PDB file of C-alpha atoms in Angstrom:
ATOM      1  CA  MET N   1      19.870  13.822  -0.696  1.00 91.00           C
ATOM      2  CA  LYS N   2      18.425  10.365  -0.858  1.00 93.00           C
ATOM      3  CA  ALA N   3      16.223  10.817   2.496  1.00 96.00           C
ATOM      4  CA  LEU N   4      15.158  14.049   1.110  1.00 97.00           C
ATOM      5  CA  MET N   5      13.846  12.490  -2.118  1.00 97.00           C
ATOM      6  CA  ALA N   6      12.155   9.447  -0.270  1.00 98.00           C
ATOM      7  CA  LEU N   7      10.360  12.051   2.007  1.00 98.00           C
ATOM      8  CA  PHE N   8       8.973  14.052  -1.150  1.00 98.00           C
ATOM      9  CA  ALA N   9       7.935  10.549  -2.722  1.00 98.00           C
ATOM     10  CA  GLY N  10       6.390   9.756   0.467  1.00 98.00           C
ATOM     11  CA  LEU N  11       4.489  12.842   0.682  1.00 98.00           C
ATOM     12  CA  LEU N  12       3.308  12.915  -2.963  1.00 98.00           C
ATOM     13  CA  PHE N  13       2.292   9.504  -2.350  1.00 98.00           C
ATOM     14  CA  GLY N  14       0.315  10.460   0.684  1.00 98.00           C
ATOM     15  CA  VAL N  15      -1.344  13.048  -1.122  1.00 98.00           C
ATOM     16  CA  GLY N  16      -2.571  11.179  -4.217  1.00 98.00           C
ATOM     17  CA  LEU N  17      -3.967   8.654  -1.626  1.00 98.00           C
ATOM     18  CA  GLY N  18      -5.852  11.711  -0.168  1.00 97.00           C
ATOM     19  CA  ILE N  19      -7.220  12.995  -3.092  1.00 97.00           C
ATOM     20  CA  ALA N  20      -7.869   9.392  -4.638  1.00 97.00           C
ATOM     21  CA  GLY N  21     -10.179   8.692  -1.397  1.00 97.00           C
ATOM     22  CA  MET N  22      -7.945   6.004  -0.297  1.00 97.00           C
ATOM     23  CA  THR N  23      -7.708   7.180   3.688  1.00 98.00           C
ATOM     24  CA  GLN N  24     -11.799   7.135   3.568  1.00 98.00           C
ATOM     25  CA  PRO N  25     -12.442   3.480   4.619  1.00 98.00           C
ATOM     26  CA  ALA N  26     -16.168   4.016   3.880  1.00 98.00           C
ATOM     27  CA  ILE N  27     -14.879   4.277  -0.012  1.00 98.00           C
ATOM     28  CA  VAL N  28     -12.806   1.322   0.311  1.00 98.00           C
ATOM     29  CA  LEU N  29     -15.239  -0.785   1.569  1.00 98.00           C
ATOM     30  CA  GLY N  30     -17.944   0.387  -1.073  1.00 97.00           C
ATOM     31  CA  PHE N  31     -15.548  -0.529  -3.863  1.00 98.00           C
ATOM     32  CA  LEU N  32     -15.135  -3.968  -1.890  1.00 98.00           C
ATOM     33  CA  ASP N  33     -18.795  -4.240  -2.066  1.00 97.00           C
ATOM     34  CA  VAL N  34     -19.812  -5.690  -5.135  1.00 96.00           C
ATOM     35  CA  GLY N  35     -23.144  -7.171  -4.141  1.00 92.00           C
ATOM     36  CA  GLY N  36     -23.754  -4.338  -2.625  1.00 92.00           C
ATOM     37  CA  ALA N  37     -24.135  -0.166  -3.844  1.00 91.00           C
ATOM     38  CA  TRP N  38     -20.468  -0.544  -5.853  1.00 96.00           C
ATOM     39  CA  ASN N  39     -18.266   1.998  -5.582  1.00 96.00           C
ATOM     40  CA  PRO N  40     -15.851   2.203  -8.646  1.00 96.00           C
ATOM     41  CA  ARG N  41     -13.842   4.764  -7.288  1.00 97.00           C
ATOM     42  CA  LEU N  42     -11.019   2.315  -6.585  1.00 97.00           C
ATOM     43  CA  LEU N  43     -10.531   1.351 -10.100  1.00 97.00           C
ATOM     44  CA  PHE N  44      -9.867   5.147 -10.999  1.00 98.00           C
ATOM     45  CA  VAL N  45      -7.044   5.129  -8.537  1.00 98.00           C
ATOM     46  CA  MET N  46      -5.562   2.003 -10.015  1.00 97.00           C
ATOM     47  CA  ALA N  47      -5.828   3.167 -13.454  1.00 98.00           C
ATOM     48  CA  GLY N  48      -4.292   6.528 -13.001  1.00 98.00           C
ATOM     49  CA  ALA N  49      -1.122   4.848 -10.557  1.00 98.00           C
ATOM     50  CA  VAL N  50      -0.698   2.084 -12.860  1.00 98.00           C
ATOM     51  CA  LEU N  51      -0.644   4.047 -16.234  1.00 98.00           C
ATOM     52  CA  THR N  52       1.743   6.687 -14.811  1.00 98.00           C
ATOM     53  CA  THR N  53       4.013   4.083 -12.674  1.00 98.00           C
ATOM     54  CA  ALA N  54       4.038   1.762 -16.182  1.00 98.00           C
ATOM     55  CA  ILE N  55       5.005   4.725 -18.215  1.00 98.00           C
ATOM     56  CA  GLY N  56       7.336   6.630 -15.924  1.00 98.00           C
ATOM     57  CA  TYR N  57       9.206   3.417 -15.190  1.00 98.00           C
ATOM     58  CA  ARG N  58       9.734   2.713 -18.822  1.00 97.00           C
ATOM     59  CA  LEU N  59      11.168   6.476 -19.496  1.00 98.00           C
ATOM     60  CA  VAL N  60      13.405   5.870 -15.680  1.00 98.00           C
ATOM     61  CA  TRP N  61      15.078   2.600 -16.918  1.00 97.00           C
ATOM     62  CA  ARG N  62      16.086   4.109 -20.485  1.00 96.00           C
ATOM     63  CA  ALA N  63      19.043   5.594 -17.927  1.00 96.00           C
ATOM     64  CA  ARG N  64      21.539   3.121 -16.952  1.00 94.00           C
ATOM     65  CA  LYS N  65      21.134   3.636 -13.066  1.00 96.00           C
ATOM     66  CA  PRO N  66      19.266   5.996 -10.622  1.00 97.00           C
ATOM     67  CA  ARG N  67      20.273   9.176  -9.823  1.00 95.00           C
ATOM     68  CA  PHE N  68      21.663   8.614  -6.185  1.00 95.00           C
ATOM     69  CA  GLU N  69      22.316   4.875  -5.971  1.00 94.00           C
ATOM     70  CA  ALA N  70      24.474   2.538  -8.284  1.00 94.00           C
ATOM     71  CA  SER N  71      21.944   0.312  -9.623  1.00 95.00           C
ATOM     72  CA  PHE N  72      18.135  -0.047  -9.900  1.00 97.00           C
ATOM     73  CA  ASP N  73      17.125  -2.536  -7.038  1.00 94.00           C
ATOM     74  CA  ILE N  74      13.956  -4.248  -8.617  1.00 92.00           C
ATOM     75  CA  PRO N  75      12.568  -7.168  -7.371  1.00 91.00           C
ATOM     76  CA  SER N  76      13.617 -10.285  -9.101  1.00 88.00           C
ATOM     77  CA  VAL N  77      11.752 -13.389  -7.551  1.00 89.00           C
ATOM     78  CA  ARG N  78       9.474 -15.078 -10.318  1.00 89.00           C
ATOM     79  CA  ARG N  79       8.065 -17.887  -8.190  1.00 92.00           C
ATOM     80  CA  ILE N  80       4.560 -17.592  -7.247  1.00 94.00           C
ATOM     81  CA  ASP N  81       4.450 -20.330  -4.267  1.00 94.00           C
ATOM     82  CA  GLY N  82       2.333 -20.822  -1.071  1.00 94.00           C
ATOM     83  CA  ARG N  83       3.565 -17.806   0.807  1.00 94.00           C
ATOM     84  CA  LEU N  84       2.522 -15.483  -2.120  1.00 96.00           C
ATOM     85  CA  LEU N  85      -0.922 -16.881  -2.171  1.00 97.00           C
ATOM     86  CA  MET N  86      -1.610 -17.150   1.373  1.00 97.00           C
ATOM     87  CA  GLY N  87       0.082 -14.063   2.472  1.00 97.00           C
ATOM     88  CA  ALA N  88      -2.234 -12.303  -0.189  1.00 98.00           C
ATOM     89  CA  ALA N  89      -5.174 -14.183   1.021  1.00 98.00           C
ATOM     90  CA  LEU N  90      -4.740 -13.146   4.419  1.00 98.00           C
ATOM     91  CA  PHE N  91      -4.076  -9.580   3.405  1.00 98.00           C
ATOM     92  CA  GLY N  92      -7.610  -9.613   1.588  1.00 98.00           C
ATOM     93  CA  ILE N  93      -9.403 -10.531   4.080  1.00 98.00           C
ATOM     94  CA  GLY N  94      -8.078  -7.730   6.582  1.00 98.00           C
ATOM     95  CA  TRP N  95      -8.257  -5.164   3.997  1.00 98.00           C
ATOM     96  CA  GLY N  96     -12.201  -6.235   3.252  1.00 98.00           C
ATOM     97  CA  ILE N  97     -12.673  -6.372   7.282  1.00 98.00           C
ATOM     98  CA  ALA N  98     -11.488  -2.760   8.023  1.00 98.00           C
ATOM     99  CA  GLY N  99     -11.246  -1.096   4.554  1.00 98.00           C
ATOM    100  CA  TYR N 100      -7.453  -0.004   5.380  1.00 98.00           C
ATOM    101  CA  CYS N 101      -4.329  -1.432   3.190  1.00 97.00           C
ATOM    102  CA  PRO N 102      -0.684  -0.047   4.702  1.00 98.00           C
ATOM    103  CA  GLY N 103      -0.584   2.899   3.240  1.00 98.00           C
ATOM    104  CA  PRO N 104      -3.621   4.500   4.177  1.00 98.00           C
ATOM    105  CA  ALA N 105      -3.316   2.874   7.356  1.00 98.00           C
ATOM    106  CA  LEU N 106       0.080   4.846   8.326  1.00 98.00           C
ATOM    107  CA  ALA N 107      -1.632   7.969   5.985  1.00 98.00           C
ATOM    108  CA  SER N 108      -4.441   8.227   8.640  1.00 98.00           C
ATOM    109  CA  LEU N 109      -2.207   8.422  12.062  1.00 97.00           C
ATOM    110  CA  GLY N 110      -2.024  12.097  12.001  1.00 92.00           C
ATOM    111  CA  SER N 111      -5.760  12.325  12.685  1.00 93.00           C
ATOM    112  CA  GLY N 112      -5.145  10.996  16.125  1.00 91.00           C
ATOM    113  CA  ILE N 113      -8.480   8.585  15.838  1.00 96.00           C
ATOM    114  CA  GLY N 114      -6.975   5.913  18.304  1.00 96.00           C
ATOM    115  CA  SER N 115      -8.563   2.834  16.593  1.00 97.00           C
ATOM    116  CA  VAL N 116      -6.410   3.513  13.644  1.00 98.00           C
ATOM    117  CA  TRP N 117      -3.287   3.754  16.123  1.00 98.00           C
ATOM    118  CA  LEU N 118      -4.432   0.267  17.305  1.00 98.00           C
ATOM    119  CA  LEU N 119      -5.075  -0.874  13.757  1.00 98.00           C
ATOM    120  CA  VAL N 120      -1.326   0.074  12.924  1.00 98.00           C
ATOM    121  CA  ALA N 121      -0.029  -1.280  15.929  1.00 98.00           C
ATOM    122  CA  ALA N 122      -1.519  -4.453  15.434  1.00 98.00           C
ATOM    123  CA  MET N 123      -0.369  -4.565  11.592  1.00 98.00           C
ATOM    124  CA  ILE N 124       3.464  -3.571  12.916  1.00 98.00           C
ATOM    125  CA  VAL N 125       3.037  -6.758  14.929  1.00 98.00           C
ATOM    126  CA  GLY N 126       1.945  -8.827  12.094  1.00 98.00           C
ATOM    127  CA  TRP N 127       4.800  -7.587  10.025  1.00 97.00           C
ATOM    128  CA  TRP N 128       7.227  -8.865  12.948  1.00 95.00           C
ATOM    129  CA  LEU N 129       5.127 -12.132  13.372  1.00 96.00           C
ATOM    130  CA  ALA N 130       5.429 -12.814   9.451  1.00 95.00           C
ATOM    131  CA  SER N 131       9.489 -11.863   9.642  1.00 90.00           C
ATOM    132  CA  ARG N 132       9.701 -14.641  12.224  1.00 87.00           C
ATOM    133  CA  TRP N 133       7.866 -17.001  10.007  1.00 76.00           C
ATOM    134  CA  PRO N 134       9.697 -20.380   9.264  1.00 70.00           C
ATOM    135  CA  LEU N 135       9.558 -20.376   5.681  1.00 56.00           C
ATOM    136  CA  ARG N 136      11.719 -17.452   4.854  1.00 51.00           C
ATOM    137  CA  SER N 137      11.983 -16.486   1.094  1.00 51.00           C
ATOM    138  CA  ASN N 138      14.523 -14.358  -0.925  1.00 50.00           C
ATOM    139  CA  PRO N 139      14.188 -10.989   1.399  1.00 51.00           C
ATOM    140  CA  HIS N 140      14.933  -9.373  -2.023  1.00 49.00           C
ATOM    141  CA  SER N 141      11.335 -10.411  -2.765  1.00 48.00           C
ATOM    142  CA  SER N 142      10.268  -7.875  -0.211  1.00 48.00           C
ATOM    143  CA  THR N 143       8.487  -5.111  -2.388  1.00 47.00           C
TER     144      THR N 143
ATOM    145  CA  MET F   1     -14.281  17.899  -9.539  1.00 85.00           C
ATOM    146  CA  HIS F   2     -15.970  14.808 -10.020  1.00 93.00           C
ATOM    147  CA  PRO F   3     -15.269  12.188  -7.446  1.00 92.00           C
ATOM    148  CA  TRP F   4     -14.015   9.580 -10.097  1.00 96.00           C
ATOM    149  CA  LEU F   5     -11.686  12.505 -11.612  1.00 96.00           C
ATOM    150  CA  LEU F   6     -10.603  13.144  -8.106  1.00 95.00           C
ATOM    151  CA  SER F   7      -9.446   9.665  -7.421  1.00 97.00           C
ATOM    152  CA  LEU F   8      -7.920   9.233 -11.264  1.00 98.00           C
ATOM    153  CA  ALA F   9      -5.868  12.477 -10.378  1.00 98.00           C
ATOM    154  CA  GLY F  10      -4.984  10.925  -6.736  1.00 98.00           C
ATOM    155  CA  GLY F  11      -3.778   7.782  -8.791  1.00 98.00           C
ATOM    156  CA  VAL F  12      -1.526   9.856 -10.926  1.00 98.00           C
ATOM    157  CA  LEU F  13       0.225  11.333  -8.144  1.00 98.00           C
ATOM    158  CA  ILE F  14       0.555   7.754  -6.437  1.00 98.00           C
ATOM    159  CA  GLY F  15       2.092   7.101 -10.020  1.00 98.00           C
ATOM    160  CA  LEU F  16       4.305   9.775 -10.256  1.00 98.00           C
ATOM    161  CA  ALA F  17       5.651   9.024  -6.376  1.00 98.00           C
ATOM    162  CA  ALA F  18       6.723   5.619  -7.512  1.00 98.00           C
ATOM    163  CA  VAL F  19       8.513   6.995 -10.682  1.00 98.00           C
ATOM    164  CA  LEU F  20      10.080   9.171  -8.476  1.00 98.00           C
ATOM    165  CA  LEU F  21      11.073   6.484  -5.986  1.00 98.00           C
ATOM    166  CA  MET F  22      12.123   4.307  -8.811  1.00 98.00           C
ATOM    167  CA  ALA F  23      14.304   7.522 -10.513  1.00 98.00           C
ATOM    168  CA  THR F  24      16.427   8.646  -7.925  1.00 97.00           C
ATOM    169  CA  LEU F  25      16.591   5.797  -5.616  1.00 97.00           C
ATOM    170  CA  GLY F  26      15.921   3.025  -8.144  1.00 97.00           C
ATOM    171  CA  ARG F  27      12.980   1.335  -5.517  1.00 96.00           C
ATOM    172  CA  VAL F  28       9.708   0.135  -5.921  1.00 97.00           C
ATOM    173  CA  ALA F  29       7.478   2.013  -3.789  1.00 97.00           C
ATOM    174  CA  GLY F  30       5.911  -0.711  -1.572  1.00 96.00           C
ATOM    175  CA  ILE F  31       4.407   0.554   1.308  1.00 96.00           C
ATOM    176  CA  SER F  32       4.486  -2.609   3.150  1.00 96.00           C
ATOM    177  CA  GLY F  33       7.905  -3.128   2.484  1.00 95.00           C
ATOM    178  CA  ILE F  34       9.609  -0.126   3.137  1.00 96.00           C
ATOM    179  CA  ALA F  35       7.633   0.144   6.354  1.00 96.00           C
ATOM    180  CA  SER F  36       8.491  -3.026   7.766  1.00 95.00           C
ATOM    181  CA  SER F  37      11.708  -3.477   6.973  1.00 93.00           C
ATOM    182  CA  LEU F  38      12.644  -0.766   9.215  1.00 94.00           C
ATOM    183  CA  LEU F  39      11.771  -3.327  12.137  1.00 91.00           C
ATOM    184  CA  SER F  40      14.442  -5.630  10.830  1.00 86.00           C
ATOM    185  CA  GLY F  41      17.327  -2.995  11.605  1.00 81.00           C
ATOM    186  CA  THR F  42      18.594  -2.771   7.680  1.00 84.00           C
ATOM    187  CA  ARG F  43      21.500  -0.275   7.327  1.00 87.00           C
ATOM    188  CA  ASP F  44      19.415   1.523   4.593  1.00 90.00           C
ATOM    189  CA  TRP F  45      16.561   2.644   6.860  1.00 94.00           C
ATOM    190  CA  PRO F  46      17.426   6.317   6.694  1.00 96.00           C
ATOM    191  CA  TRP F  47      15.380   7.049   3.145  1.00 97.00           C
ATOM    192  CA  ARG F  48      12.682   4.149   4.551  1.00 97.00           C
ATOM    193  CA  ALA F  49      11.854   6.636   7.678  1.00 97.00           C
ATOM    194  CA  ALA F  50      11.892   9.386   5.708  1.00 98.00           C
ATOM    195  CA  PHE F  51       9.494   7.996   3.091  1.00 98.00           C
ATOM    196  CA  VAL F  52       6.787   6.818   6.129  1.00 98.00           C
ATOM    197  CA  VAL F  53       7.342   9.969   7.746  1.00 98.00           C
ATOM    198  CA  GLY F  54       6.485  12.098   4.103  1.00 98.00           C
ATOM    199  CA  LEU F  55       3.354   9.282   3.939  1.00 98.00           C
ATOM    200  CA  VAL F  56       2.421  10.392   7.632  1.00 98.00           C
ATOM    201  CA  ILE F  57       2.549  13.943   7.433  1.00 97.00           C
ATOM    202  CA  SER F  58       0.711  14.034   3.934  1.00 97.00           C
ATOM    203  CA  PRO F  59      -2.585  15.302   5.432  1.00 97.00           C
ATOM    204  CA  LEU F  60      -1.253  17.753   7.069  1.00 96.00           C
ATOM    205  CA  LEU F  61      -0.309  19.342   3.606  1.00 96.00           C
ATOM    206  CA  LEU F  62      -3.707  18.291   2.509  1.00 96.00           C
ATOM    207  CA  TRP F  63      -5.651  20.125   5.236  1.00 96.00           C
ATOM    208  CA  LEU F  64      -3.408  23.634   4.425  1.00 95.00           C
ATOM    209  CA  VAL F  65      -4.111  23.437   0.817  1.00 93.00           C
ATOM    210  CA  ARG F  66      -7.683  22.135   0.531  1.00 92.00           C
ATOM    211  CA  GLY F  67      -8.841  22.694   3.540  1.00 92.00           C
ATOM    212  CA  GLU F  68      -9.318  18.763   4.666  1.00 92.00           C
ATOM    213  CA  SER F  69      -6.812  16.078   5.451  1.00 95.00           C
ATOM    214  CA  GLY F  70      -8.930  13.414   3.202  1.00 95.00           C
ATOM    215  CA  ILE F  71      -8.933  11.068   6.333  1.00 97.00           C
ATOM    216  CA  GLY F  72     -12.394   8.886   6.678  1.00 97.00           C
ATOM    217  CA  MET F  73     -13.713   7.935   9.919  1.00 97.00           C
ATOM    218  CA  PRO F  74     -13.303   4.123  10.653  1.00 97.00           C
ATOM    219  CA  GLN F  75     -16.304   1.917   9.792  1.00 97.00           C
ATOM    220  CA  VAL F  76     -15.581  -0.969  12.794  1.00 97.00           C
ATOM    221  CA  SER F  77     -15.291  -1.080  15.867  1.00 96.00           C
ATOM    222  CA  TRP F  78     -12.213  -1.504  17.576  1.00 95.00           C
ATOM    223  CA  PRO F  79     -11.486  -5.248  18.149  1.00 97.00           C
ATOM    224  CA  TRP F  80     -12.203  -5.571  14.297  1.00 97.00           C
ATOM    225  CA  MET F  81      -9.410  -2.724  13.639  1.00 98.00           C
ATOM    226  CA  ALA F  82      -6.917  -4.572  15.653  1.00 98.00           C
ATOM    227  CA  LEU F  83      -8.070  -7.946  13.600  1.00 98.00           C
ATOM    228  CA  ALA F  84      -7.689  -6.200  10.731  1.00 98.00           C
ATOM    229  CA  GLY F  85      -4.085  -5.123  11.127  1.00 98.00           C
ATOM    230  CA  LEU F  86      -3.000  -7.849  12.261  1.00 98.00           C
ATOM    231  CA  LEU F  87      -3.771  -9.373   9.010  1.00 98.00           C
ATOM    232  CA  VAL F  88      -2.668  -6.844   6.941  1.00 98.00           C
ATOM    233  CA  GLY F  89       0.869  -7.043   8.596  1.00 98.00           C
ATOM    234  CA  PHE F  90       0.947 -10.458   8.363  1.00 98.00           C
ATOM    235  CA  GLY F  91      -0.578 -11.059   5.260  1.00 98.00           C
ATOM    236  CA  THR F  92       1.588  -8.133   3.192  1.00 98.00           C
ATOM    237  CA  ARG F  93       4.728  -9.344   4.883  1.00 97.00           C
ATOM    238  CA  LEU F  94       4.045 -13.001   3.968  1.00 96.00           C
ATOM    239  CA  GLY F  95       3.220 -12.046   0.580  1.00 96.00           C
ATOM    240  CA  SER F  96       5.864  -9.791   0.369  1.00 94.00           C
ATOM    241  CA  GLY F  97       3.736  -6.923  -0.997  1.00 96.00           C
ATOM    242  CA  CYS F  98       0.524  -4.715  -0.454  1.00 96.00           C
ATOM    243  CA  THR F  99      -1.707  -2.869  -2.644  1.00 97.00           C
ATOM    244  CA  SER F 100       1.201  -0.369  -3.757  1.00 97.00           C
ATOM    245  CA  GLY F 101       4.157  -2.889  -4.037  1.00 96.00           C
ATOM    246  CA  HIS F 102       1.779  -5.051  -5.967  1.00 97.00           C
ATOM    247  CA  GLY F 103      -0.985  -3.435  -6.953  1.00 96.00           C
ATOM    248  CA  VAL F 104       0.910  -0.546  -8.471  1.00 97.00           C
ATOM    249  CA  CYS F 105       4.290  -0.944  -8.929  1.00 97.00           C
ATOM    250  CA  GLY F 106       4.294  -4.897  -9.525  1.00 97.00           C
ATOM    251  CA  ILE F 107       1.705  -4.670 -12.413  1.00 97.00           C
ATOM    252  CA  ALA F 108       3.751  -1.780 -14.101  1.00 97.00           C
ATOM    253  CA  ARG F 109       6.230  -4.043 -14.045  1.00 96.00           C
ATOM    254  CA  LEU F 110       4.042  -6.929 -15.505  1.00 96.00           C
ATOM    255  CA  SER F 111       5.018  -9.072 -12.827  1.00 96.00           C
ATOM    256  CA  PRO F 112       3.247 -12.542 -12.808  1.00 96.00           C
ATOM    257  CA  ARG F 113       3.699 -12.482  -9.172  1.00 97.00           C
ATOM    258  CA  SER F 114       2.297  -9.442  -8.566  1.00 97.00           C
ATOM    259  CA  PHE F 115      -0.685  -9.919 -10.722  1.00 97.00           C
ATOM    260  CA  THR F 116      -1.538 -12.913  -8.867  1.00 98.00           C
ATOM    261  CA  ALA F 117      -1.272 -11.405  -5.389  1.00 98.00           C
ATOM    262  CA  THR F 118      -3.557  -8.562  -6.631  1.00 98.00           C
ATOM    263  CA  ILE F 119      -6.525 -10.415  -8.224  1.00 98.00           C
ATOM    264  CA  LEU F 120      -6.275 -12.800  -5.083  1.00 98.00           C
ATOM    265  CA  PHE F 121      -6.205 -10.005  -2.346  1.00 98.00           C
ATOM    266  CA  VAL F 122      -9.312  -7.815  -4.298  1.00 98.00           C
ATOM    267  CA  ALA F 123     -10.943 -11.102  -4.316  1.00 98.00           C
ATOM    268  CA  LEU F 124     -10.651 -11.940  -0.866  1.00 98.00           C
ATOM    269  CA  GLY F 125     -11.484  -8.184   0.006  1.00 98.00           C
ATOM    270  CA  MET F 126     -14.615  -8.652  -2.106  1.00 98.00           C
ATOM    271  CA  ALA F 127     -15.360 -11.711  -0.667  1.00 98.00           C
ATOM    272  CA  THR F 128     -15.067 -10.424   2.770  1.00 98.00           C
ATOM    273  CA  VAL F 129     -16.974  -7.529   2.554  1.00 97.00           C
ATOM    274  CA  SER F 130     -20.053  -9.662   0.762  1.00 96.00           C
ATOM    275  CA  VAL F 131     -19.750 -12.252   4.027  1.00 96.00           C
ATOM    276  CA  VAL F 132     -19.847  -9.266   6.422  1.00 95.00           C
ATOM    277  CA  ARG F 133     -22.724  -7.196   5.068  1.00 93.00           C
ATOM    278  CA  HIS F 134     -24.653  -9.534   3.045  1.00 92.00           C
ATOM    279  CA  TRP F 135     -25.047 -12.952   5.006  1.00 90.00           C
ATOM    280  CA  LEU F 136     -23.801 -11.565   8.326  1.00 89.00           C
ATOM    281  CA  GLY F 137     -25.559  -8.223   8.272  1.00 85.00           C
ATOM    282  CA  GLY F 138     -22.470  -6.288   9.426  1.00 84.00           C
ATOM    283  CA  LEU F 139     -19.809  -7.042  12.071  1.00 84.00           C
ATOM    284  CA  PRO F 140     -21.056  -7.406  15.660  1.00 80.00           C
ATOM    285  CA  ALA F 141     -19.728  -4.622  17.595  1.00 71.00           C
TER     286      ALA F 141
END
């Protein structure tokens, strides 16, 4: 049942990405192009997603526990450290180069476009490299 | 439908997916975290794998319902795709999250870490596009 729920959540998430235009790197790069013909669509994606999640989370947290687990597992790390800053900065540069963040990259695999597969393969290598990075912090900070 | 409304509706669906994952499994919907921890041989891999499968097959559902998958063409040549993938992978794991984990779930939780990360990766994304398009006049193939 847990896997079924996760499958459905992944499906819903991906359909949302597709409708929102997030699987079109031209739109994503257009949003990041504040100095050019700026495309504000991602603001609407963020607004819809953040508001829905913010309200939904608070409704869900009224329950003592999630439906199929013993407790909520919410990131507890509060420290803003070099890992967070360096990681976010490198991610931003990569995002700005090609217009793919991890969700849309995975959701674009089905197109069979070779260079998308290459990007996802490189992303997996990046994940692996970062997991071997010496300054490991609490693994529970991983979202 | 106006593209802005489509994006808003897509955002709401992304939010509903995040809420569903919290309500059923008690987890934040951070794609980089869910997918990358599959590499470390975690014991709770089945739900993570199922989530990724759902994400990967979602364009097929869109295509069946709307007649288009919603997947656009890459805008840069393959060496840049490879470099971008490496930076996105390394950065999201080092920084413990991406657009979904920090940008959506983290901000919805009012996490100061996620606010910081989101401002930083959006700013660096914008800076990168500005440098590439308006200083370099595009990336060399």
